[in-house]
Coordinates of C-alpha atoms in Angstrom, one line a residue:
X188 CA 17.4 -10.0 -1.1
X189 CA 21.0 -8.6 -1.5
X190 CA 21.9 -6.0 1.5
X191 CA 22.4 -2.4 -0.1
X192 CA 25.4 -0.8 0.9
X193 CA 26.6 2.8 1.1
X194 CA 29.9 3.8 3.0
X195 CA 30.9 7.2 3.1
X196 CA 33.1 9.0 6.1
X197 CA 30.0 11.3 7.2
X198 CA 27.2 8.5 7.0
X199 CA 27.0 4.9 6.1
X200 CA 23.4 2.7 5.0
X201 CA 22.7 -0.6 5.0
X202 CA 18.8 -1.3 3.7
X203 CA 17.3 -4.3 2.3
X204 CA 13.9 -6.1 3.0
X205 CA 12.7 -9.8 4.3
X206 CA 10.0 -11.6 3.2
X207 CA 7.0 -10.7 1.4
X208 CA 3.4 -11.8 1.9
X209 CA 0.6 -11.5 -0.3
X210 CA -0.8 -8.4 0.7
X211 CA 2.0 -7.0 2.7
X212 CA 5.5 -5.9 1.9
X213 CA 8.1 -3.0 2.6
X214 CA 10.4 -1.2 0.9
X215 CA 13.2 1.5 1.9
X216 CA 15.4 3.9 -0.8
X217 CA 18.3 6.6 0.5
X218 CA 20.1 8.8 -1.6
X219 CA 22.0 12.4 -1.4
X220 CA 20.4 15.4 -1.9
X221 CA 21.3 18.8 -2.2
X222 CA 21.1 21.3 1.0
X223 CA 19.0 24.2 0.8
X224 CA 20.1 27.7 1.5
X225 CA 24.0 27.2 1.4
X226 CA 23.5 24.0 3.8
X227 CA 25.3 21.0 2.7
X228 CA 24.2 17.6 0.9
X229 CA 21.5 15.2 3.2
X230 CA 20.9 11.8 2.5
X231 CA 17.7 11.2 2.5
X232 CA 16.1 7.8 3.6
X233 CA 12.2 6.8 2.9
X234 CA 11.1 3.7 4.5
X235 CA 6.7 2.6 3.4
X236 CA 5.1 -0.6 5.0
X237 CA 1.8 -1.3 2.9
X238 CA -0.5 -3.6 3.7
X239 CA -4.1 -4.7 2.3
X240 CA -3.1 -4.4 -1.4
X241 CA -2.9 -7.0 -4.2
X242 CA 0.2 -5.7 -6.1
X243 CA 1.7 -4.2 -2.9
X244 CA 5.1 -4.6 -4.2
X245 CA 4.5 -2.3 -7.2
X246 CA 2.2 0.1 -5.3
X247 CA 5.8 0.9 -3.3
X248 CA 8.0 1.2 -6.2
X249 CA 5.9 3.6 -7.3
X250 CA 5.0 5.8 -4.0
X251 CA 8.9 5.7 -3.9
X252 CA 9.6 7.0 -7.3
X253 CA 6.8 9.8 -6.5
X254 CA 8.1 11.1 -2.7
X255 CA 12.0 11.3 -4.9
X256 CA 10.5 13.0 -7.6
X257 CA 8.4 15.2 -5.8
X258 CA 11.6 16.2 -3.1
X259 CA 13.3 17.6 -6.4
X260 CA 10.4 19.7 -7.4
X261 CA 9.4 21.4 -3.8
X262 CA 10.8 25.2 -3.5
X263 CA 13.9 26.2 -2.5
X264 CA 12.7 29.0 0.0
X265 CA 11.7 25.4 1.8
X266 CA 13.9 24.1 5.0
X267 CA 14.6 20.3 3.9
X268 CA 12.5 19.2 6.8
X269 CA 9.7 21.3 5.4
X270 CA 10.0 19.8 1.7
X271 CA 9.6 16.0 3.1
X272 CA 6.4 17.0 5.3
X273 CA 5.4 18.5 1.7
X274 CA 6.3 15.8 0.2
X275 CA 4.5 12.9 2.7
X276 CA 1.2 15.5 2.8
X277 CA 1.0 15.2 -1.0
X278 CA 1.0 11.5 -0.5
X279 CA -1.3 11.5 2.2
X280 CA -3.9 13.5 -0.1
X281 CA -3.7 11.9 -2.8
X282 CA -4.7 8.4 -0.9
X283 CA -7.1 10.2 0.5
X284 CA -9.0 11.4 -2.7
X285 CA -8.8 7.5 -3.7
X286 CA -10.7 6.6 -0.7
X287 CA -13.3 9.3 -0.7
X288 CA -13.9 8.3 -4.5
X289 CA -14.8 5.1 -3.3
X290 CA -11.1 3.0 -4.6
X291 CA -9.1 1.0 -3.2
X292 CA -6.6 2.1 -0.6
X293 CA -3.7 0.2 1.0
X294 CA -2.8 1.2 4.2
X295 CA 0.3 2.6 4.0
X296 CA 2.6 3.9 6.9
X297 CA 6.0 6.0 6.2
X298 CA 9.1 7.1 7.5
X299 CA 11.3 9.4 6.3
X300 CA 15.0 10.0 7.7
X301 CA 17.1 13.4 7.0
X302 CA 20.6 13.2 8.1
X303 CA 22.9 16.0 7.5
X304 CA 25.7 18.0 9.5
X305 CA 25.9 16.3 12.1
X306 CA 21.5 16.5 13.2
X307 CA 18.6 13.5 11.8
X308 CA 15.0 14.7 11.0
X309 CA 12.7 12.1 11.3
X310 CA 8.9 12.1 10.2
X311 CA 7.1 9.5 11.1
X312 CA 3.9 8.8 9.5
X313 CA 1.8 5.6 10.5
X314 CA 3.5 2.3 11.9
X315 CA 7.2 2.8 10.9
X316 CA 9.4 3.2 13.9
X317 CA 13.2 4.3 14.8
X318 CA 15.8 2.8 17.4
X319 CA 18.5 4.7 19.1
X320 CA 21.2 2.8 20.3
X321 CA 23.0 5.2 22.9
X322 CA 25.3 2.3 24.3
X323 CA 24.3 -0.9 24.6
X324 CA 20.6 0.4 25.6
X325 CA 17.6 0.8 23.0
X326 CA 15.9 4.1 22.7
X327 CA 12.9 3.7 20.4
X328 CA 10.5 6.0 18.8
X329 CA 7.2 4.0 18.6
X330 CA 4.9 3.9 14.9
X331 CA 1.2 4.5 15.6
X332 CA -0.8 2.2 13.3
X333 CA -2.9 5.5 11.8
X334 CA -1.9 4.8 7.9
X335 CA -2.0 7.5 5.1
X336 CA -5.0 9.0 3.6
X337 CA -7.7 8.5 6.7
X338 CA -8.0 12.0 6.6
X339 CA -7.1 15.0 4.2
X340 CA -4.6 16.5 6.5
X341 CA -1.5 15.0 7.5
X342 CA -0.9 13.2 10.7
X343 CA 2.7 13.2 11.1
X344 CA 4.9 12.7 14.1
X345 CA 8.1 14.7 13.5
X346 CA 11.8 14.1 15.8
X347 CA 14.9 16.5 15.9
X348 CA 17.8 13.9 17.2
X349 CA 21.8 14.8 17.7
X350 CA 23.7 12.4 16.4
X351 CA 26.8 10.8 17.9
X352 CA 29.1 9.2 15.4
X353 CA 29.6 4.9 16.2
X354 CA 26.1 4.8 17.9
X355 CA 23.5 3.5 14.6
X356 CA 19.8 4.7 14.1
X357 CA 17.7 1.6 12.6
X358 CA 14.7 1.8 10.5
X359 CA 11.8 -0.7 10.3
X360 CA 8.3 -1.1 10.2
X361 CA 6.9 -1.1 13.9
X362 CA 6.0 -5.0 14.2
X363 CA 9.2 -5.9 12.8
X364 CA 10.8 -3.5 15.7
X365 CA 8.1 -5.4 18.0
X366 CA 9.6 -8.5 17.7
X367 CA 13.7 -8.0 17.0
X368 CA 15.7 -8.5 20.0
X369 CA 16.6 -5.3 20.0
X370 CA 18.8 -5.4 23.2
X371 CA 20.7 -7.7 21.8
X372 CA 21.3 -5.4 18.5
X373 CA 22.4 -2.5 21.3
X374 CA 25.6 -4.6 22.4
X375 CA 26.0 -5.5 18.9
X376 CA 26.5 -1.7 18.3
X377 CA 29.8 -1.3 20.4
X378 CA 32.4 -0.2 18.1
X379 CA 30.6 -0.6 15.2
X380 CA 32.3 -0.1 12.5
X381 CA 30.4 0.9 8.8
X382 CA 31.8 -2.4 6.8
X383 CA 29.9 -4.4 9.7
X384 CA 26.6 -2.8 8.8
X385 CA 25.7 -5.8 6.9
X386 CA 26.1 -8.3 8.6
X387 CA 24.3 -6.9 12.0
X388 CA 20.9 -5.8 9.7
X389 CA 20.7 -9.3 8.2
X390 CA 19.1 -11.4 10.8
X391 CA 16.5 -8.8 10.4
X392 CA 15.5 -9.5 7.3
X393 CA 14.4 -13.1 7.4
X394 CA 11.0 -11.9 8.8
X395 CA 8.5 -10.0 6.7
X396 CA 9.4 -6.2 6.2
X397 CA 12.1 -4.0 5.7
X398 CA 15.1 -2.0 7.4
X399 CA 17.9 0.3 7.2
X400 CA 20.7 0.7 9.3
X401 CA 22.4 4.2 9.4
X402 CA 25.8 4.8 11.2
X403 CA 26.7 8.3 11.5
X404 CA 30.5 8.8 11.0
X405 CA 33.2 12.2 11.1
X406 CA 30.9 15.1 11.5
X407 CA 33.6 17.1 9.9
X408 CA 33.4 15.3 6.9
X409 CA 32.0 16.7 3.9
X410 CA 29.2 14.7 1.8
X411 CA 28.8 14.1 -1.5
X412 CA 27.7 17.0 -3.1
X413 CA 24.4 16.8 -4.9
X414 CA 23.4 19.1 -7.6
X415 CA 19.9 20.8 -8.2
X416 CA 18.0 20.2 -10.8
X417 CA 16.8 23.1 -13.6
X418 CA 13.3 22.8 -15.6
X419 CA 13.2 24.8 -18.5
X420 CA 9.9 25.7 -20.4
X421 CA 9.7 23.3 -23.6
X422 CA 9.8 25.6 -26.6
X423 CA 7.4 23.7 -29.2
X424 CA 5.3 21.1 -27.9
X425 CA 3.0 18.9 -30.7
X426 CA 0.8 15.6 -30.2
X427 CA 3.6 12.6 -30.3
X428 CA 6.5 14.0 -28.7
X429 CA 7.4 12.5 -25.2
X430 CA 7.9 14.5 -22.8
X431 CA 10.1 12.6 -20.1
X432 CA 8.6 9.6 -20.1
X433 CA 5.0 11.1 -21.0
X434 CA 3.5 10.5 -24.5
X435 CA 1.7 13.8 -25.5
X436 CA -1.6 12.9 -27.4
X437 CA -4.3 15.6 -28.6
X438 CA -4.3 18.9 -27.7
X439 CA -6.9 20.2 -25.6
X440 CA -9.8 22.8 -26.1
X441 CA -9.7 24.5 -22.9
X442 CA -7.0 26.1 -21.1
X443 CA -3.9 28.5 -22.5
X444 CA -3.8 27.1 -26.3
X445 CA -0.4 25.2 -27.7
X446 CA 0.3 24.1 -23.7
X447 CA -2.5 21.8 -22.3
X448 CA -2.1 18.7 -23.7
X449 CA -3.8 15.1 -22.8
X450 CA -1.0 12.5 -21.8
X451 CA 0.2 8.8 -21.3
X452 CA 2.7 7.2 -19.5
X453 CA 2.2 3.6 -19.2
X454 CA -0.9 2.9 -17.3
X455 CA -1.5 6.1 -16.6
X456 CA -3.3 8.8 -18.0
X457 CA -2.9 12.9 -16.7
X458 CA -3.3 16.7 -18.2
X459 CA 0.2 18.3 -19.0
X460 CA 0.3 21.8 -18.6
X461 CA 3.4 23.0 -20.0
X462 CA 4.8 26.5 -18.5
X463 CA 4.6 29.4 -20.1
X464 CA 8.4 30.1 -19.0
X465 CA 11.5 28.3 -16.9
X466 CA 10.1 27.2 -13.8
X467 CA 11.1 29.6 -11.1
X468 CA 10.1 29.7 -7.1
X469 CA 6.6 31.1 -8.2
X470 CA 6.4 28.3 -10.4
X471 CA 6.7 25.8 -7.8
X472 CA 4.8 27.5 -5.0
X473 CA 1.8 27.5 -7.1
X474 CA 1.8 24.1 -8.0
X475 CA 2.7 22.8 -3.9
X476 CA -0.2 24.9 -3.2
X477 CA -2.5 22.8 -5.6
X478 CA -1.0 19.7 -4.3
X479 CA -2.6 20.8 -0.8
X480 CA -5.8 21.7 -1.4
X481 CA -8.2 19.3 -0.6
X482 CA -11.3 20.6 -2.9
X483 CA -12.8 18.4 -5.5
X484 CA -13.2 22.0 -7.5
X485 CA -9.4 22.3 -8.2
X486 CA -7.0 19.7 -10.4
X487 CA -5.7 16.6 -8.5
X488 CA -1.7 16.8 -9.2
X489 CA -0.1 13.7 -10.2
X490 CA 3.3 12.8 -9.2
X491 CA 5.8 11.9 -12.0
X492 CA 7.6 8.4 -11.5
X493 CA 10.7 10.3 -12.9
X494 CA 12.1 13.4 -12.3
X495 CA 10.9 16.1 -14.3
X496 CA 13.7 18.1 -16.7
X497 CA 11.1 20.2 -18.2
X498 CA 8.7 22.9 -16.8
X499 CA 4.9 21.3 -16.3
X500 CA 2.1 20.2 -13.9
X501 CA 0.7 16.9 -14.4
X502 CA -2.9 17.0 -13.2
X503 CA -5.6 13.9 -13.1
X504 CA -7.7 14.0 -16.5
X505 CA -11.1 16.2 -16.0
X506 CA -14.8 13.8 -15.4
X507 CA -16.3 12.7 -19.0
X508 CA -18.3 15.8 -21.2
X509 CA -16.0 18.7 -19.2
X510 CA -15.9 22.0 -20.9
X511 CA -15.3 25.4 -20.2
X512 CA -17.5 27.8 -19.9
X513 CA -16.9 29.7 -23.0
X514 CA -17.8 26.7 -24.5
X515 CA -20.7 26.1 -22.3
X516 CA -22.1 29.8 -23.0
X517 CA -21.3 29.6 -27.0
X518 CA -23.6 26.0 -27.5
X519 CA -26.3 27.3 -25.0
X520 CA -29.1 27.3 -23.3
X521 CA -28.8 30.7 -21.8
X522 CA -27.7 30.4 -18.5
X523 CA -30.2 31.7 -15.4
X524 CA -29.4 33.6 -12.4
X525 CA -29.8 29.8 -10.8
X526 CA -27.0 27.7 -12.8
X527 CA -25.2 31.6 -12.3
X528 CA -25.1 30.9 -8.8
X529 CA -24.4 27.0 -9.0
X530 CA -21.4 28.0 -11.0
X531 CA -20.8 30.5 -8.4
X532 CA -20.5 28.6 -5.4
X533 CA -18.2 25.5 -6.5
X534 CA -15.5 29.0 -7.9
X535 CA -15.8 30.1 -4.4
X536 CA -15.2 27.3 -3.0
X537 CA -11.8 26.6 -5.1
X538 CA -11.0 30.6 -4.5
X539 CA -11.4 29.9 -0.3
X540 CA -9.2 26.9 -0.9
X541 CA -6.7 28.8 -2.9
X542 CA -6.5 32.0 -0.2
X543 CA -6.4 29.5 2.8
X544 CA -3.0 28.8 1.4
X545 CA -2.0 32.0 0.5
X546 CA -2.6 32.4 -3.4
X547 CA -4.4 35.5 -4.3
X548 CA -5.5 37.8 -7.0
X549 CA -6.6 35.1 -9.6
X550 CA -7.1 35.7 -13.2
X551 CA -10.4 33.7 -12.7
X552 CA -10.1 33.2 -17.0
X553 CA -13.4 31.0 -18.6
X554 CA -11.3 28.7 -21.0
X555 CA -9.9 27.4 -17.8
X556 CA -13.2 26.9 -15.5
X557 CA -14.8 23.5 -16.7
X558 CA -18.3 22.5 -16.1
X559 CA -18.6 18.8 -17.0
X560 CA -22.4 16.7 -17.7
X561 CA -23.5 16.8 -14.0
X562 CA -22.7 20.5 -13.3
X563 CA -19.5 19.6 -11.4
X564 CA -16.9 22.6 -12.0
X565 CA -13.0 22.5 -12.2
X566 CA -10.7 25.3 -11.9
X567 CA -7.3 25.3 -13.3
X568 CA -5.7 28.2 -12.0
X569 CA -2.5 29.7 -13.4
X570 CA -2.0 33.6 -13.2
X571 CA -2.1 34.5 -9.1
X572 CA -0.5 38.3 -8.2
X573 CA 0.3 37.0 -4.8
X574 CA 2.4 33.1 -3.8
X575 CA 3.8 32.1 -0.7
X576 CA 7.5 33.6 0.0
X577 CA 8.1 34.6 -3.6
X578 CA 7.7 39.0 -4.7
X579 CA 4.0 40.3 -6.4
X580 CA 3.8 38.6 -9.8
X581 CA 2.9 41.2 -12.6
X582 CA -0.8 40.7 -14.2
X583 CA -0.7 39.5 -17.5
X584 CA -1.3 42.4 -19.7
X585 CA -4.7 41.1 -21.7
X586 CA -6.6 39.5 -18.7
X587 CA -9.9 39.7 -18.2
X588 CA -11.3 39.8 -15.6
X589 CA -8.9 41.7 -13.0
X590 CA -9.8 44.1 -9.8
X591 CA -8.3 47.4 -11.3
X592 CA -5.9 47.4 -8.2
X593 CA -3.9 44.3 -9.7
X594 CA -3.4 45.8 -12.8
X595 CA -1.9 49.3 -11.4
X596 CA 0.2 47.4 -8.9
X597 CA -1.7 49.0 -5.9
X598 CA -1.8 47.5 -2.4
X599 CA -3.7 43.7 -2.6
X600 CA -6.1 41.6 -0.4
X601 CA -8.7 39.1 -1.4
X602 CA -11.4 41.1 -2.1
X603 CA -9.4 41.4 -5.5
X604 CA -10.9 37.9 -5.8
X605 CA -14.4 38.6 -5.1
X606 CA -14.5 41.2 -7.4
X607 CA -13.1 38.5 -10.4
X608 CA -16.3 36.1 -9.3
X609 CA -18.8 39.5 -9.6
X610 CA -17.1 39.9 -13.0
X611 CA -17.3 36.3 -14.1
X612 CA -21.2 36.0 -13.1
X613 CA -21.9 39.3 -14.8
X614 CA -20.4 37.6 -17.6
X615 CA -22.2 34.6 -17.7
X616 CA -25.9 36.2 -17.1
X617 CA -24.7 38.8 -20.0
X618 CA -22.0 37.3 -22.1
X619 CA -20.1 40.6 -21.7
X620 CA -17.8 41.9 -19.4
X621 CA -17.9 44.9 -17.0
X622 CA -16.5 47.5 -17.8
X623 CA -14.4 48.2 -15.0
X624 CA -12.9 44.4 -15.2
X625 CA -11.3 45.2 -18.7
X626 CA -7.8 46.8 -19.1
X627 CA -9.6 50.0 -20.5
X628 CA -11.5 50.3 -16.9
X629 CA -10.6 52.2 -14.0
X630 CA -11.6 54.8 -11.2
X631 CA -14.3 56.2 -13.2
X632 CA -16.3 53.0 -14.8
X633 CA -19.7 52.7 -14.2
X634 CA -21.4 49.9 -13.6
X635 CA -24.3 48.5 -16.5
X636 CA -26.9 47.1 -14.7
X637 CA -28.1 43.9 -15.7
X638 CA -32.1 44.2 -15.1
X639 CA -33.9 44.4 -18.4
X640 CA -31.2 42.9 -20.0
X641 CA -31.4 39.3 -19.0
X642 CA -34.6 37.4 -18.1
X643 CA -35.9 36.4 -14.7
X644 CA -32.7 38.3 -13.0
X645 CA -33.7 38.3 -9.3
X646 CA -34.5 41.9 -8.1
X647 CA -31.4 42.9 -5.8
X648 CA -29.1 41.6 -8.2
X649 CA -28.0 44.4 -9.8
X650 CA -27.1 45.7 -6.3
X651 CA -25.1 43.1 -5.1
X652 CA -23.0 42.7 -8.1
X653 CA -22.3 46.5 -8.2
X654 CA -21.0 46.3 -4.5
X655 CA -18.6 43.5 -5.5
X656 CA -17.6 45.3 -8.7
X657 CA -16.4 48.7 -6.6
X658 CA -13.1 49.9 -8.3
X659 CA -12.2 50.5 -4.2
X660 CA -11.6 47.5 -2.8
X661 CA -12.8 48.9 0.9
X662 CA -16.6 49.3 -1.0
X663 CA -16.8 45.5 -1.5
X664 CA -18.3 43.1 0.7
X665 CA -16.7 41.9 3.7
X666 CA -16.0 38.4 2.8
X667 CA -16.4 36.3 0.3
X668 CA -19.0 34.5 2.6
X669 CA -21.0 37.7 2.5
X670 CA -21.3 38.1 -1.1
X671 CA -22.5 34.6 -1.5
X672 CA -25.5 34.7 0.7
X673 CA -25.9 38.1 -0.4
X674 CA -27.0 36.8 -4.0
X675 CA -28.5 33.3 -2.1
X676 CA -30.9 35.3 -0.4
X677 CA -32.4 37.4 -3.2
X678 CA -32.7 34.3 -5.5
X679 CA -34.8 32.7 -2.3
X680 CA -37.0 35.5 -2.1
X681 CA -37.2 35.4 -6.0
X682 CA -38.4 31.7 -5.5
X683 CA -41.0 32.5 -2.9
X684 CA -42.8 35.2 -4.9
X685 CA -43.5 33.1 -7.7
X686 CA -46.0 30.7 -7.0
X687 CA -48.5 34.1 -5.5
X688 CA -50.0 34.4 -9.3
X689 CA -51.4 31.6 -11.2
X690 CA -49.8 29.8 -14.2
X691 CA -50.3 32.0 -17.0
X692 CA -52.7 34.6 -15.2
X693 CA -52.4 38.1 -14.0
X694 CA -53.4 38.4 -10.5
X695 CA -57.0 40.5 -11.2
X696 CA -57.7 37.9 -13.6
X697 CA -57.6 34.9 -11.6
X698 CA -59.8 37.2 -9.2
X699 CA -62.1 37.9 -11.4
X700 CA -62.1 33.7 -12.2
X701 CA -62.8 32.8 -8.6
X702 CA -65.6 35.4 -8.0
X703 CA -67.3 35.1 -11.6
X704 CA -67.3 31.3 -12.0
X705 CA -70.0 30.2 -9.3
X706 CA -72.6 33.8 -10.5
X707 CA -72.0 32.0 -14.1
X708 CA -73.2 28.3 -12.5
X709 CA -76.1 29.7 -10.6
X710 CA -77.4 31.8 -13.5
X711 CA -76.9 28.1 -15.7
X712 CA -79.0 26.3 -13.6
X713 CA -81.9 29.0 -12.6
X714 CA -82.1 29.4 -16.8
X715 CA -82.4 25.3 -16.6

């Protein structure tokens, strides 16, 4: 393959990649980027070794295209070594999912460089390694042959290095490192000049694999300068249009109306969620905090394979027969205190997720909770008061449900959270919502209890769900662990009390069965 070439006064690149086996292949990109926070340009430079995968060429194209893409879209509040870890854990869980649904998986080791002003950043990620050459000797940072997606959080190795302009970093896969004579390379280096770049990296690449050699140059140089990107919302949206690069088809029947649509692009198939307005730090906070939560109850976000010039998510399509629960509730059965609480648990479960990564005070709305044919429920949140490093957001208006302390801007935990569950089951075992979760409620709503309302409602009930529905949020329960075996319990002891009477019998009538029947059989056969 043709060397690539880049030559600039700060930095200068020289990438390509050897052979290619049938399984087995690697790839490297660079490209400037814009600085956060007033910092100047980087240049960025991703280097994935995949082995154990039929199209493995195609598999990196497109893992490169994502980890671009998804750079462009991470906040700015983030440090540009913070943004790549994002970016490689978003990877990482999304090979994961694949493997825990039972697919396919390559193994896949990364590294990603950061130079800029002077410093290098380098995240290593599996078997992908990085030489110093200080001199004529060879300082290497030794891959660890743990691929991508063996587990749901990241392992990642991460290096802050000084850079010395003349002396080159390289970039390659760890076996390709292995064997190089890289001592050799080291007296190579000696007044190393950038258009000689090319010529040192290619006896590298006649073996399998891939590298990049950076030389850092005048630290008083400026970079390129790399401008940021703006999404603005789309302002009509209709089956047809594409969307860049995604084909919208029908609209869908759950979520905000007009802005959930099901896509294509290719091979690929995805949910897009256009935004209700320009995206804005809140706006990608929220999604970065979907794209690292592990939970089968919330959306599976889908990197685009080109960047994104328009406000949306992209989230994997919902399992076969998945509605929400409005729609659940309006075709029947009648739902029990038991698929209540089955409903219940998976909610909490996504809510847990959700605070663990600090998104709180969720407009837990129906149209966006789907059940699908096995009972398995997915949450598509939108509306949360409280993001990671961005101010309160104000509560929509019409919401329902909402703790009455996020609609009159008062002081905010998670309990707000617990009380939107409370609301939501009340809802479900009544088809009406409390009082005190509608914008009308307040400080003075009382609650409705639910016994003699709705059938077989375990006794306690009423109790627990009046706790968790206190307009104060220090007269809820502790945790939302608490609440949950609060209502567990009673529906046990619910269970345990039924079998006492007999099917279709009162209790003194069974009695009266067991004593009477064998005085009725003596009297028969004394008469006989």
């Amino acid at each position: 393959m043709p060397l690539q070439l880049l030559e600039h006064p700060a930095v200068s690149l020289a990438q390509g990649h050897g052979l290619d086996l049938p399984t087995q292949a690697a790839r490297a990109r660079a490209t400037w980027v814009a600085g956060r926070n007033g910092r100047p340009p980087l240049l960025l430079l991703a280097l994935l070794w995949g082995r154990s995968c039929a199209n493995v060429v195609q598999m990196l194209g497109d893992c490169l295209d994502a980890l671009f893409a998804d750079y462009g879209c991470t906040p700015e509040g983030w440090s540009e070594t913070q943004a790549a870890r994002q970016v490689l854990a978003a990877l990482n869980l999304q090979l994961f999912r694949r493997r825990q649904a039972g697919e396919p998986v390559p193994e896949l080791s990364a590294g990603l460089l950061l130079v800029q002003d002077g410093e290098a950043h380098f995240l290593q990620a599996g078997a992908v390694g990085l030489v110093q050459f200080p001199g004529s000797h060879a300082h290497t940072l030794t891959g660890r042959d743990n691929p991508l997606g063996n587990q749901a959080e990241l392992a990642v190795v991460q290096h802050s290095l000084s850079l010395t302009p003349g002396q080159p970093l390289l970039l390659a896969p760890q076996p390709l490192l292995d064997v190089a004579d890289l001592h050799g390379l080291g007296g190579a280096c000696a007044d190393l000049q950038p258009g000689q770049l090319g010529a040192l990296l290619e006896p590298l690449l006649a073996a399998p694999g891939a590298a990049a050699l950076v030389l850092p140059g005048d630290p008083h140089s400026l970079p390129p300068s790399a401008t940021c990107g703006a999404w603005p919302r789309l302002e009509r949206a209709e089956p047809g249009m594409t969307v860049d690069g995604w084909t919208l088809g029908a609209s869908c029947d759950f979520g905000p109306p007009g802005r959930l649509f099901r896509a294509v692009e290719g091979d690929r198939e995805a949910l897009l969620w256009l935004a209700d307005d320009d995206a804005d730090e809140a706006f990608w906070q929220r999604e970065w905090v979907l794209r690292r939560s592990p939970v089968a109850t919330l959306p599976q976000v889908l990197s685009p394979r080109q960047g994104r010039h328009h406000a949306f998510l992209l989230f994997a399509p919902p399992p076969s027969g998945a509605r929400s629960l409005v729609r659940r509730c309006a075709e029947g059965p009648a739902l029990d205190a038991e698929a209540t609480l089955a409903i219940l648990v998976q909610l909490i479960e996504a809510v847990r997720s959700l605070q663990r990564r600090g998104m709180q005070g969720l407009w837990l709305n129906p149209w966006q909770i789907l059940l699908d044919d096995r009972g398995q429920l997915l949450f598509l949140p939108e509306y949360a008061a409280v993001l990671p490093g961005v101010a309160r957001q104000p509560a929509p208006a019409l919401a329902v449900p909402l703790a009455p302390e996020l609609r009159q801007g008062r002081v905010l935990d998670g309990s707000a959270d617990q009380f939107a569950l409370a609301a939501l089951a009340y809802w479900l075992l009544s088809g009406q919502w409390p009082e005190v979760a509608r914008p009308e409620g307040g400080q003075a709503s009382r609650y409705v209890p639910l016994a003699g309302r709705v059938k077989a409602l375990p006794d306690g009930w009423d109790g627990v769900l009046a706790r968790a529905l206190a307009p104060q949020p220090r007269s809820r329960f502790e945790a939302l662990s608490e609440f949950q075996l609060a209502l567990e319990r009673l529906l046990e002891q619910a269970r345990r009390r039924e079998p006492e009477s007999a099917p279709g019998w009162s209790r003194p009538v069974a009695l009266a069965a067991l004593v009477g029947l064998p005085l009725l059989l003596g009297v028969w056969f004394g008469l006989g």
